[in-house]
XYZ file of C-alpha atoms in Angstrom:
608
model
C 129.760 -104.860 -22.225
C 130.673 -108.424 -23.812
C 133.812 -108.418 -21.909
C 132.633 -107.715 -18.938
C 129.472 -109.952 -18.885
C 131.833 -112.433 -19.494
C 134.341 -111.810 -16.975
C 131.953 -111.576 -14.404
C 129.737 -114.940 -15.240
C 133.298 -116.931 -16.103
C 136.297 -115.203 -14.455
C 139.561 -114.020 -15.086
C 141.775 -115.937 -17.289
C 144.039 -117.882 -15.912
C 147.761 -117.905 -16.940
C 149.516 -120.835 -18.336
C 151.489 -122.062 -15.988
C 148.877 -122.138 -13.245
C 147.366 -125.301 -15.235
C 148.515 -127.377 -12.302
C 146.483 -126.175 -10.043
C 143.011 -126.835 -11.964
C 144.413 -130.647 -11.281
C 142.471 -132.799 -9.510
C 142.600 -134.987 -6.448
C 140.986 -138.179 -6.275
C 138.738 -136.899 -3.925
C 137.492 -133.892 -6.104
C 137.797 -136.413 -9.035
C 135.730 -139.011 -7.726
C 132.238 -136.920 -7.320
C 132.800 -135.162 -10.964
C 134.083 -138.137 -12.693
C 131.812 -140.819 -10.732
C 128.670 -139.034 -10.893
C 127.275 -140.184 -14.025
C 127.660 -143.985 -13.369
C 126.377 -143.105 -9.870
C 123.349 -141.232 -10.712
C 122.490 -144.171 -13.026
C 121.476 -146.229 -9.702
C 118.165 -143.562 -9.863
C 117.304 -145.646 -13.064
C 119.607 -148.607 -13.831
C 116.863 -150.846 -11.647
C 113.878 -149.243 -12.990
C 114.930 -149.477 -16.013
C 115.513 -153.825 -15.283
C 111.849 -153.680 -13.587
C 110.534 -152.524 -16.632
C 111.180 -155.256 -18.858
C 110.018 -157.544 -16.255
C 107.139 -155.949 -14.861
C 104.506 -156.549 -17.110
C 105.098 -160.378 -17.002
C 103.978 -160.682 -13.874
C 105.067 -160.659 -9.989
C 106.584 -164.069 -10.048
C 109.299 -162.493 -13.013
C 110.192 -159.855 -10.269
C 112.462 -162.403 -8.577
C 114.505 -162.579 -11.812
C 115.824 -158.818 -11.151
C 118.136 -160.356 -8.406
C 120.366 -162.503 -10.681
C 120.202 -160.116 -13.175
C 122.127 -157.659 -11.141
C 124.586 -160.201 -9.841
C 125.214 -160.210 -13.441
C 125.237 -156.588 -14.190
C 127.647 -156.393 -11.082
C 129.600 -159.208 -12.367
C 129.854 -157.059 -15.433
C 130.337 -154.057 -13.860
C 134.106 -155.520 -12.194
C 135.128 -156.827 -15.626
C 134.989 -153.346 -17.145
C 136.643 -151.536 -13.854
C 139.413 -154.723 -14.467
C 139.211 -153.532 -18.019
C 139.588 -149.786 -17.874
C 141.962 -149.725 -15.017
C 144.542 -151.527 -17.461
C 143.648 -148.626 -20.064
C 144.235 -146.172 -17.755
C 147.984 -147.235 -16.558
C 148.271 -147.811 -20.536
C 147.199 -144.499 -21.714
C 147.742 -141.846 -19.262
C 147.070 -139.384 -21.703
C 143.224 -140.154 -21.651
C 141.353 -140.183 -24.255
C 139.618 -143.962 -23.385
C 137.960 -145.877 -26.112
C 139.116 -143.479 -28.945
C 142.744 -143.830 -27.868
C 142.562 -147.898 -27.318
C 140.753 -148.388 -30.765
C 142.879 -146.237 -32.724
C 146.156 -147.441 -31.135
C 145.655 -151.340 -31.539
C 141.923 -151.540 -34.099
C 143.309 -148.879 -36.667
C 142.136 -145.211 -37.401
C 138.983 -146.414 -38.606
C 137.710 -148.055 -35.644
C 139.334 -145.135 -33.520
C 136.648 -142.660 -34.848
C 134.066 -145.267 -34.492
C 134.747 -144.984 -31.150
C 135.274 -141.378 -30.960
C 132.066 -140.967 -32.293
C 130.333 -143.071 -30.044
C 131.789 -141.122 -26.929
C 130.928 -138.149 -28.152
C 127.046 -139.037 -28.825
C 127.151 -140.865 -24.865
C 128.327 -137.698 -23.636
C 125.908 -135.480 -25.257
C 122.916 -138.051 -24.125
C 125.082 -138.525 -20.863
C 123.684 -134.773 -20.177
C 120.300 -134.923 -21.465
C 119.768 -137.584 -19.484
C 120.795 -136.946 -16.060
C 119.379 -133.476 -16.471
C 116.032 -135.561 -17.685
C 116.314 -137.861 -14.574
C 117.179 -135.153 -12.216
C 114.207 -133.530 -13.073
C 112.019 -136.343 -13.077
C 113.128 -136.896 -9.420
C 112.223 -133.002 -8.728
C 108.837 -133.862 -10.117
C 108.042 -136.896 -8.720
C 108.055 -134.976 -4.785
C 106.567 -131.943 -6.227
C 104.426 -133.190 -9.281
C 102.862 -129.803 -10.162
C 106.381 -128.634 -11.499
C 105.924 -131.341 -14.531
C 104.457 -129.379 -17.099
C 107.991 -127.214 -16.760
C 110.388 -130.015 -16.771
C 111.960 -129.205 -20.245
C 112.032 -125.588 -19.035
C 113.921 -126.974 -16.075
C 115.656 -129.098 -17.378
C 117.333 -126.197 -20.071
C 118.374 -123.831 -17.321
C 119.848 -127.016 -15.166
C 122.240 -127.336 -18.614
C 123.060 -123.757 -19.017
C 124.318 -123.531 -15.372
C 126.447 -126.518 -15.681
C 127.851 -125.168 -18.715
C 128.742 -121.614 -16.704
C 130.404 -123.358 -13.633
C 132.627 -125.745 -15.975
C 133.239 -122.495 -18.233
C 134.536 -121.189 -14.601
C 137.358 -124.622 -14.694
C 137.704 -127.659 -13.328
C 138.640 -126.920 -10.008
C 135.512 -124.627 -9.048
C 133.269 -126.767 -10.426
C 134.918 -129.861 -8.921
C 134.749 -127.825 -5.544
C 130.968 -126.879 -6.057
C 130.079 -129.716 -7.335
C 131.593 -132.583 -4.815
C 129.164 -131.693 -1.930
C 125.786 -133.343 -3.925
C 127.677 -136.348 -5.215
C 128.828 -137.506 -1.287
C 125.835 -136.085 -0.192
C 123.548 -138.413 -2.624
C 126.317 -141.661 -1.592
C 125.155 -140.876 2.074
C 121.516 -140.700 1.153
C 121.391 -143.526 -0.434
C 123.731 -145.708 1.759
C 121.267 -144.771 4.963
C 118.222 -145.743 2.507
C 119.680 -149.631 2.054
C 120.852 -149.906 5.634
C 117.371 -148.467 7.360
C 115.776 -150.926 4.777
C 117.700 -154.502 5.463
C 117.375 -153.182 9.337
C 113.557 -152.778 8.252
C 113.406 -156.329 6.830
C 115.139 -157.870 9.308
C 112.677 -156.645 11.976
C 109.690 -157.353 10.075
C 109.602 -160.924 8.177
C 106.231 -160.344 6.829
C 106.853 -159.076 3.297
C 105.253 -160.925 0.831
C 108.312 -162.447 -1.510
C 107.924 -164.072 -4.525
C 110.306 -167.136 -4.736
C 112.026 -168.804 -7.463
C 110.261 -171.610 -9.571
C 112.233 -174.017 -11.321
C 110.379 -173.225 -14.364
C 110.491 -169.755 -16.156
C 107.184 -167.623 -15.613
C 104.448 -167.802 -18.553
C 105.655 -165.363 -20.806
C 108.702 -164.730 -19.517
C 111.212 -165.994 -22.054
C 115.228 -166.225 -22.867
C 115.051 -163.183 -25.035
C 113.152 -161.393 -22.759
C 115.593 -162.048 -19.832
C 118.354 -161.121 -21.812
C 116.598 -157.729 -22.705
C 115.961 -156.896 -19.193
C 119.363 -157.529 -18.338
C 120.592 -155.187 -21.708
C 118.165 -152.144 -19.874
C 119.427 -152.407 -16.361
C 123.289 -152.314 -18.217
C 121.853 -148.584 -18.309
C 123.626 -148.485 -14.320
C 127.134 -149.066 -15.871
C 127.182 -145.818 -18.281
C 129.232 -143.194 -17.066
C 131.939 -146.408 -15.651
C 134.722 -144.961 -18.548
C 134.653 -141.577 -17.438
C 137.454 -141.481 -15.692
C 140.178 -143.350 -18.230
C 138.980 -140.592 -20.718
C 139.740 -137.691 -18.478
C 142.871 -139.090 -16.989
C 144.977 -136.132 -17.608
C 142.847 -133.911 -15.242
C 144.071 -135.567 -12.240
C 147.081 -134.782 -10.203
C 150.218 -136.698 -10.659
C 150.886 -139.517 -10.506
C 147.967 -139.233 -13.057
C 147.137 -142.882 -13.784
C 147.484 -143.726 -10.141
C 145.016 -141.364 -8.965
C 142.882 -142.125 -11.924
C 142.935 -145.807 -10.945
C 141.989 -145.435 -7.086
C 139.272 -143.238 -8.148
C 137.687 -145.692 -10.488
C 138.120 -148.417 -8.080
C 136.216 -146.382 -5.178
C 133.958 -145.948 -7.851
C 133.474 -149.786 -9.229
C 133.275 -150.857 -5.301
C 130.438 -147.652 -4.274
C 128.402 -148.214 -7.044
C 128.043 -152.254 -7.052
C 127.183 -152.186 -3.512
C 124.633 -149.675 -4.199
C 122.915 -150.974 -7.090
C 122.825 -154.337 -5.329
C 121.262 -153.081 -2.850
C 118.967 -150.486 -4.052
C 117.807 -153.632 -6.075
C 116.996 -155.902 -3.373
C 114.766 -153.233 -1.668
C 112.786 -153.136 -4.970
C 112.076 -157.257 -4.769
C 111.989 -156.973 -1.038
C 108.934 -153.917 -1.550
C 107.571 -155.711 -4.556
C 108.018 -152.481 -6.666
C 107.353 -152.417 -9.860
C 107.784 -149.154 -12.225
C 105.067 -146.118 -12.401
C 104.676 -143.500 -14.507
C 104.315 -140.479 -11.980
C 106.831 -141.651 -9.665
C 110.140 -143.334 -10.008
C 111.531 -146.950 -8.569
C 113.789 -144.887 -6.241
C 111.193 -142.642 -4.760
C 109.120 -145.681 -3.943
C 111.761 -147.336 -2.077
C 112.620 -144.195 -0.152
C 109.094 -143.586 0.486
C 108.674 -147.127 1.737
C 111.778 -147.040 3.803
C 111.199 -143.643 5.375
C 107.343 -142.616 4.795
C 106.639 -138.973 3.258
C 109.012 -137.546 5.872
C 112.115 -135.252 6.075
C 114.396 -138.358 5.182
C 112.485 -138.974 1.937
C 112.802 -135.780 0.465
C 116.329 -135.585 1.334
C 116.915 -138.314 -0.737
C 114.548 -137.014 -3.465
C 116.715 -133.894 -3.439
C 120.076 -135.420 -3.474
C 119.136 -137.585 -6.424
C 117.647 -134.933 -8.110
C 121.268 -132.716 -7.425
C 123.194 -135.744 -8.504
C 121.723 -136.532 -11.414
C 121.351 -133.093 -12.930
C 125.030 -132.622 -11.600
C 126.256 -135.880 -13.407
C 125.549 -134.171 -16.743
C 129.153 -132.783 -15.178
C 130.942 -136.250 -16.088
C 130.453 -134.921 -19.715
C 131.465 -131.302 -19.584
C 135.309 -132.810 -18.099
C 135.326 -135.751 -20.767
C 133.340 -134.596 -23.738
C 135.665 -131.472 -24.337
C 138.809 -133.375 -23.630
C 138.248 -135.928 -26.502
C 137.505 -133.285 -29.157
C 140.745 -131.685 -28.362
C 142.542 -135.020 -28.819
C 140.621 -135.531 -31.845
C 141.453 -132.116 -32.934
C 144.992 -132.776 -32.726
C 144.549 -135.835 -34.869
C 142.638 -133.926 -36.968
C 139.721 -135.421 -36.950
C 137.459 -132.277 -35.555
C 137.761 -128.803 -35.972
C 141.206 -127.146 -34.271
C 139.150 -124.747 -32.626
C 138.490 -127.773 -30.048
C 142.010 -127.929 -29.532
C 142.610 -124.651 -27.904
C 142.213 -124.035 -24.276
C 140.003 -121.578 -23.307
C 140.449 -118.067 -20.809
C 140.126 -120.437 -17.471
C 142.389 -123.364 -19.620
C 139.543 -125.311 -20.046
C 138.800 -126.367 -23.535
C 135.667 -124.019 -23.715
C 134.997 -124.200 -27.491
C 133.885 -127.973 -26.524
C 132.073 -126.895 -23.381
C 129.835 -124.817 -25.343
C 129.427 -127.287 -28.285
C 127.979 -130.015 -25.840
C 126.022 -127.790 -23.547
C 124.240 -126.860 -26.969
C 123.509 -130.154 -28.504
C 122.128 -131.691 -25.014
C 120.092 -128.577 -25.215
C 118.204 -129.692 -28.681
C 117.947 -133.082 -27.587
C 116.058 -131.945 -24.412
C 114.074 -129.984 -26.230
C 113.277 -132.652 -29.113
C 112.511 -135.384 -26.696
C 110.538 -133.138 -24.240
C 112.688 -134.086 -21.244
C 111.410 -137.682 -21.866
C 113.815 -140.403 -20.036
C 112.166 -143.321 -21.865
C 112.213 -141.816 -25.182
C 116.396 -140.593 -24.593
C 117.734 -143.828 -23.259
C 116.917 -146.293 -25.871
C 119.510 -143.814 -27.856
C 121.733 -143.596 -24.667
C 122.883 -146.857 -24.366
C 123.828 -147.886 -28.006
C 127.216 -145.417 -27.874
C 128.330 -146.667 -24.278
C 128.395 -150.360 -25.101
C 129.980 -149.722 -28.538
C 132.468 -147.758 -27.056
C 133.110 -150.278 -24.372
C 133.069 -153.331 -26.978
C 135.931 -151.402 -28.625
C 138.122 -150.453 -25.970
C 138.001 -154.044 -24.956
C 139.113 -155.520 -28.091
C 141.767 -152.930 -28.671
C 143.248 -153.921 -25.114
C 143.018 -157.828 -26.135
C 145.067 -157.014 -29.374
C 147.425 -154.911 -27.858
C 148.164 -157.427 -24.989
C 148.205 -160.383 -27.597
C 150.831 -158.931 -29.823
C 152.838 -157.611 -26.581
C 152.690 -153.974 -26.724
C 151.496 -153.586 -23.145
C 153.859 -152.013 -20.645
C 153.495 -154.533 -17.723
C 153.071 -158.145 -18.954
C 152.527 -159.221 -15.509
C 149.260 -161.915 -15.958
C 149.007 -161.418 -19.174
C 146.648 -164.296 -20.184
C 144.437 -163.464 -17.140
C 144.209 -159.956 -18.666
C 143.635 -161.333 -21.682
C 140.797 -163.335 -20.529
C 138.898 -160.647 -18.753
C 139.042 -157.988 -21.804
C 138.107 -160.964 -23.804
C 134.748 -161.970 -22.002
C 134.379 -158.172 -21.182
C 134.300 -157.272 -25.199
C 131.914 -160.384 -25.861
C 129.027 -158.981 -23.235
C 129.069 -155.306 -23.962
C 128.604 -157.058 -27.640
C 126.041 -158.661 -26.764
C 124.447 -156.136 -25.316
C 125.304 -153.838 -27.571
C 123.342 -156.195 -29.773
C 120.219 -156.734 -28.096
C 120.025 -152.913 -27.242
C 120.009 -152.287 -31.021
C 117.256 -155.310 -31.383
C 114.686 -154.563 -28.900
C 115.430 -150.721 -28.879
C 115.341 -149.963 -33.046
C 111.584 -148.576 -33.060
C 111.963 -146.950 -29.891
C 114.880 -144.259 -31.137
C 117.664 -146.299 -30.986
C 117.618 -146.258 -34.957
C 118.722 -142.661 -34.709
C 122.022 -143.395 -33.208
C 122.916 -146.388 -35.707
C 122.251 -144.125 -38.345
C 124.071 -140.956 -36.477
C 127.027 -142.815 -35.903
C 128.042 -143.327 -39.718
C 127.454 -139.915 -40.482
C 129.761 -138.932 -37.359
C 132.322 -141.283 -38.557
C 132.099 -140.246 -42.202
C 132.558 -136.408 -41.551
C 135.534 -136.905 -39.211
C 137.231 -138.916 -42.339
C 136.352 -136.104 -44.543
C 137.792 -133.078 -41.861
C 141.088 -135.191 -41.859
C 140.757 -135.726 -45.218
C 140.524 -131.649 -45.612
C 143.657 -130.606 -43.251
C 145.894 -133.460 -44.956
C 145.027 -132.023 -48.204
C 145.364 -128.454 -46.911
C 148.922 -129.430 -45.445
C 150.361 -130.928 -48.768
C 148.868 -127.308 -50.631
C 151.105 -125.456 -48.198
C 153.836 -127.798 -47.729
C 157.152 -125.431 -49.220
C 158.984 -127.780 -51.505
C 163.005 -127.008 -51.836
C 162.824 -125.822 -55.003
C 159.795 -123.209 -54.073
C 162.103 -120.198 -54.389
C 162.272 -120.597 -58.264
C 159.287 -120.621 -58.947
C 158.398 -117.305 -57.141
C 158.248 -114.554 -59.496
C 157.167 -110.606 -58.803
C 154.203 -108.708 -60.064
C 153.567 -105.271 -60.597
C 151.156 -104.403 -57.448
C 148.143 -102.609 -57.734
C 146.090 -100.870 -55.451
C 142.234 -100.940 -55.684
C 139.803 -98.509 -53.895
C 136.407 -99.389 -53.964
C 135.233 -96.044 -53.183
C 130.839 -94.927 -52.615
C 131.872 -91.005 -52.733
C 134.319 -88.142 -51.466
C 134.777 -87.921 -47.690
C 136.991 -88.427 -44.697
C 136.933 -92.004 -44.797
C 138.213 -92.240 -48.361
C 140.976 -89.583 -47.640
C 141.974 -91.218 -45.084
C 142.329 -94.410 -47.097
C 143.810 -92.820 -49.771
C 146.941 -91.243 -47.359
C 147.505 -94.966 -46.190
C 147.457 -96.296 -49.851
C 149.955 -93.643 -50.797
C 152.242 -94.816 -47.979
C 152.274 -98.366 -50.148
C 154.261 -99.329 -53.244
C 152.114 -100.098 -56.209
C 150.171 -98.014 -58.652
C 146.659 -96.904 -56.803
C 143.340 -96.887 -58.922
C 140.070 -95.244 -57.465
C 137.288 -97.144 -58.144
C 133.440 -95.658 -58.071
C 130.213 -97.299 -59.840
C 127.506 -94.638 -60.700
C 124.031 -94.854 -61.471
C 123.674 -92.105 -63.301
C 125.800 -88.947 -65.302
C 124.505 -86.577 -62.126
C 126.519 -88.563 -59.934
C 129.711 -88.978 -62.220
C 129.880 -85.081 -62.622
C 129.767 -85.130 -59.093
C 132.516 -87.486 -58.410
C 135.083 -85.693 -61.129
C 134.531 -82.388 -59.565
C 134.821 -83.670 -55.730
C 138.025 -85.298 -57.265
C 139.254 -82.045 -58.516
C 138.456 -80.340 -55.523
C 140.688 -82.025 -53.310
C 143.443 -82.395 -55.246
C 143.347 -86.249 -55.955
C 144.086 -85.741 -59.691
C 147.213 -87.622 -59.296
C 145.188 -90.889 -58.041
C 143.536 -92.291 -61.283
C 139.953 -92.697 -60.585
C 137.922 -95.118 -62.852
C 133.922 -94.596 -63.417
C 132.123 -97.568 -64.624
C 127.960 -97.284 -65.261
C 126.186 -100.043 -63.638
C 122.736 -99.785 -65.286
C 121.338 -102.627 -63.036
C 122.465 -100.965 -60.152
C 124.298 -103.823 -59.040
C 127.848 -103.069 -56.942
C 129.796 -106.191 -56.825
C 129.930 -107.538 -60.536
C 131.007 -104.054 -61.744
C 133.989 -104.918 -59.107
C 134.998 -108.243 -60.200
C 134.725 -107.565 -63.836
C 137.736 -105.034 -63.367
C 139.480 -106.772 -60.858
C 139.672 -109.900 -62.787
C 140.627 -107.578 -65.894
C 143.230 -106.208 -64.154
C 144.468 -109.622 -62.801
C 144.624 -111.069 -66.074
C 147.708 -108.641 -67.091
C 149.517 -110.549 -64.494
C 149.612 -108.155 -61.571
C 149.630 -108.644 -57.687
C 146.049 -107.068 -56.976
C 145.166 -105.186 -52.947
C 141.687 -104.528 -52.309
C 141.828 -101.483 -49.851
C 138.215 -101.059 -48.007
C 137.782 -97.892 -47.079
C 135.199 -98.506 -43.279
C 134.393 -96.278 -40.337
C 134.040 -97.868 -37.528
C 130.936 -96.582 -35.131
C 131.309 -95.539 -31.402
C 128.338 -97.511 -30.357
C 128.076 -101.541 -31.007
C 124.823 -101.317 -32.478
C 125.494 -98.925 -34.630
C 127.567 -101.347 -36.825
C 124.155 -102.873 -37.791
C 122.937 -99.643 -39.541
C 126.423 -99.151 -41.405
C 128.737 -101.294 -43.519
C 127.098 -104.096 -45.165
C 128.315 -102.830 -48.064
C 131.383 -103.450 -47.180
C 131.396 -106.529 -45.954
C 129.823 -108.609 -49.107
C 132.749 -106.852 -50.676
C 134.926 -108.686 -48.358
C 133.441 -111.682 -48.640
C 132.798 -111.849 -52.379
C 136.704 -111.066 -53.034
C 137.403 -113.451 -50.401
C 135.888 -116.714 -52.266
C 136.191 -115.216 -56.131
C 139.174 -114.022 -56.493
C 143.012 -114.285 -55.539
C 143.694 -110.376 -54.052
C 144.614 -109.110 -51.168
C 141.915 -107.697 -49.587
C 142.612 -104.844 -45.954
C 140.064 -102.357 -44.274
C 141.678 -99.223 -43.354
C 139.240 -98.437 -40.594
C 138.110 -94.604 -39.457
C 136.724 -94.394 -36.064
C 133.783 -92.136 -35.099
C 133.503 -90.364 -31.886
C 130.260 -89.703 -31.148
């Protein structure tokens, strides 16, 4: 039933050599890769406006040079990760940059970071998607963690499917949102251009009472929130067809050039409307709804931001898997992220990510305000690194063209210093609000990654064969132990497979009383097993497994090579195996961790 469930919902697997075609093209690579940073337009200004807002309508003007410098921003960290992605066509992004030119430590610093923006990535666009579902059809609110769980699960089952059916399901909403969105600004300057009568609050030369440095500075950190998602595409530059880091580089490009001209714009309609942040309703449905009315057009927009943003939780299902398996290989994370899965996708992350964007849905209620302030702490760290590990490496002449250097230099440089700063006042003005959790989540990410690699370097030097390993190895006289709970055709048939082995065999039962040890020697008798030695031990506290280990480690100490045969049937029906067994399997488990044997289940299977 398992197997077919799953090939049904996921697929067939794929062979090997057909990895080429789950490639992608830069036009199935731009709406996976590009969605995230372009589904951040549905909150990047809102989240600006918010800051500003409650000073006052004469601070609204402010939101205009603030996104010239968010764009300005935006083109030093395309500049930026465009030279990563012709350095490192192997992907991998900040965590590759850092480690390669800031040292291992500042590698899973970065790693670490990614990871946590990935998993927020997808509770957030899933949260924002469904906030954009709610705000046309408000009486679906009280079900937008409900919502916002299944969105998750069915991302998880196309990407589970590969790359290239969910890049082919998944395109349509992304250009479909781009179009939305581009008619929106163009109806609107057409709008303003025919009507001179809005009411627009100018610049003074002095700052707005209460409007202050800091403050400015902390509405520019929140609309920053539009440039998350901008590194997706260096970290999954493998998945794209070759020339890899060609492609990869056109596609972030398009994507640099598409979203700057939308958030510009999107952000001008917000001064031009005087809109200022509600809680029902977002920034974006107020300037479609004052562009186009409650009509068809507005809800078409409504729905492709909605699709977009629940969709750009995809970003992180083709990035967020890919970095554990490079991380894997370093050992850093579990090898199980390493392996590819039935549809040569690396499923074990899929799973992993679709889970923890799950609890954090669920902890924070589908709340956008309460998830970003955590959001945005991971991205900017990850981007301050990447940045200074491409300022080192060009400085000390490791990069492969050194064609304007200096000028590369310069941009990775004041690139490094902004996301810092931002980094910075994120962490300030954010602490109470959740961003706490991250600084304190990050550490603990970092520390355990130390201690995996500490594990497998350890485990590698245990089973490392040193040239004089041969004389050391001596042989033992083997043993075999059967754990037996009575006479029957389980045991027999353990007992014919033990014979077949070369060692001594021992029978082991543990009674509870003399009724059942009479019973025992006279089933023994009757079947003819008087050549197998059987051993009877009393357990008066009716306990099974210390009986076990008391002779087992008796029987070690005289210096003999010890097999634990576990004599199992195996049930027809699956859940069967919950009414049978258990027994068994502390055995198994017990010998496992306690002692140095060799434990095997010769199964019996029943047929009916």
């Amino acid at each position: 039933m398992f197997h077919f469930l799953k090939r049904l919902i996921i697929g067939k697997p794929l062979k090997t050599e057909q990895l080429k075609e789950e490639k992608l093209s830069i036009w199935q690579g731009l709406p996976i890769l590009s969605s995230d940073a372009l589904s951040s337009l549905a909150y990047g200004t809102e989240q600006l406006l918010t800051v500003l807002a409650p000073i006052g309508t004469a601070a609204l003007w402010y939101s205009l040079p603030l996104t010239l410098a968010i764009i300005c921003l935006l083109a030093l960290l395309i500049l930026s990760y465009r030279q990563i992605i012709l350095e490192y066509p192997n992907g991998g992004g900040a965590y590759i940059v850092s480690s390669d030119n800031l040292g291992w430590f500042a590698g899973i610093v970065a790693g670490a970071s990614l990871l946590i923006d990935y998993t927020l990535t997808c509770a957030v666009s899933v949260s924002a998607g469904v906030a954009a579902i709610t705000s046309a059809f408000p009486y679906l609110y009280k079900y937008n963690t409900l919502i916002a769980v299944l969105c998750v699960l069915l991302i998880m089952f196309l990407n589970l499917r590969g790359l290239r059916e969910s890049g082919n399901i998944l395109s349509l909403p992304t250009y479909l949102f781009i179009f939305g969105i581009t008619s929106l600004i163009l109806l609107g300057f057409f709008q303003m251009f025919q009507n001179a009568t809005y009411n627009l609050y100018p610049p003074t030369s002095n700052l707005p009472e209460g409007l202050t440095l800091f403050l400015l500075l902390r509405a520019f950190s929140s609309g920053c929130s539009a440039l998350t998602g901008v590194e997706a595409v260096s970290n999954a530059t493998p998945n794209f067809k070759p020339p890899e880091s060609k492609n990869a580089a056109r596609t972030l490009l398009m994507l640099g050039i598409i979203l700057g001209l939308l958030f510009a714009g999107t952000s001008l309609l917000a001064y031009i409307y005087n809109i200022t942040p509600k809680t029902n309703q977002t920034v974006l449905s107020q300037i479609a709804e004052h562009t186009f009315g409650r009509t068809l057009p507005y809800y078409y927009v409504q729905a492709t931001t909605a699709l977009i943003l629940i969709f750009a939780a995809n970003t992180s299902f083709s990035g967020f898997p890919l970095l554990a398996s490079i991380m894997a290989k370093d050992k850093f994370m579990p090898r199980i992220f390493f392996n590819r899965g039935d549809r040569l996708n690396y499923s074990n992350g899929i799973i992993l990510l679709a889970l923890s964007s799950i609890l954090l849905i669920v902890i924070f209620k589908s709340n956008i305000e309460r998830l970003i302030p955590l959001y945005a702490i991971g991205v900017f760290l990850s981007f301050t690194l990447a940045q200074a590990g491409m300022v080192i490496r060009l400085f000390k002449g490791k990069s492969k063209n050194t064609k304007g250097k200096y000028f590369k230099i310069l941009i990775n440089a004041v690139g490094s210093i902004v996301t810092l700063l931002v980094l910075i006042i994120f962490a300030i003005t954010k602490f109470t609000e959740g961003a706490w959790i991250v600084i304190i989540v990050i550490p603990i990410f970092v520390f355990t990654f130390y201690q995996i690699k500490k594990h497998y370097e350890a485990v590698a030097e245990q089973l490392r064969i040193p040239n004089d390993y041969k004389q050391h190895l001596t042989e033992k006289e083997h043993m075999i132990v059967l754990p037996i709970a009575g006479v029957n055709k389980v045991v027999l048939n353990t007992i014919a497979y033990a014979k077949k082995l070369n060692g001594e065999i021992v029978a082991f039962f543990i009674s509870f009383d003399e009724k059942e040890e009479e019973k025992i020697e006279k089933l023994w008798e009757k079947w003819n097993l008087t050549d197998i030695r059987l051993v009877i031990t009393r357990s008066r506290y009716r306990s099974i497994i210390r009986p076990l280990l008391r002779f087992i480690n008796k029987i070690t100490e005289e210096n003999r090579q010890i097999t634990v045969l576990i004599p199992e049937f195996v049930p027809l029906k699956w859940w069967h195996r919950f009414l049978h067994n258990q027994t068994a399997f502390i055995i198994r488990l017990t010998l496992l961790i306690k002692t140095d044997v060799v434990i095997s289940t010769v199964p019996f299977h029943l047929t009916k």
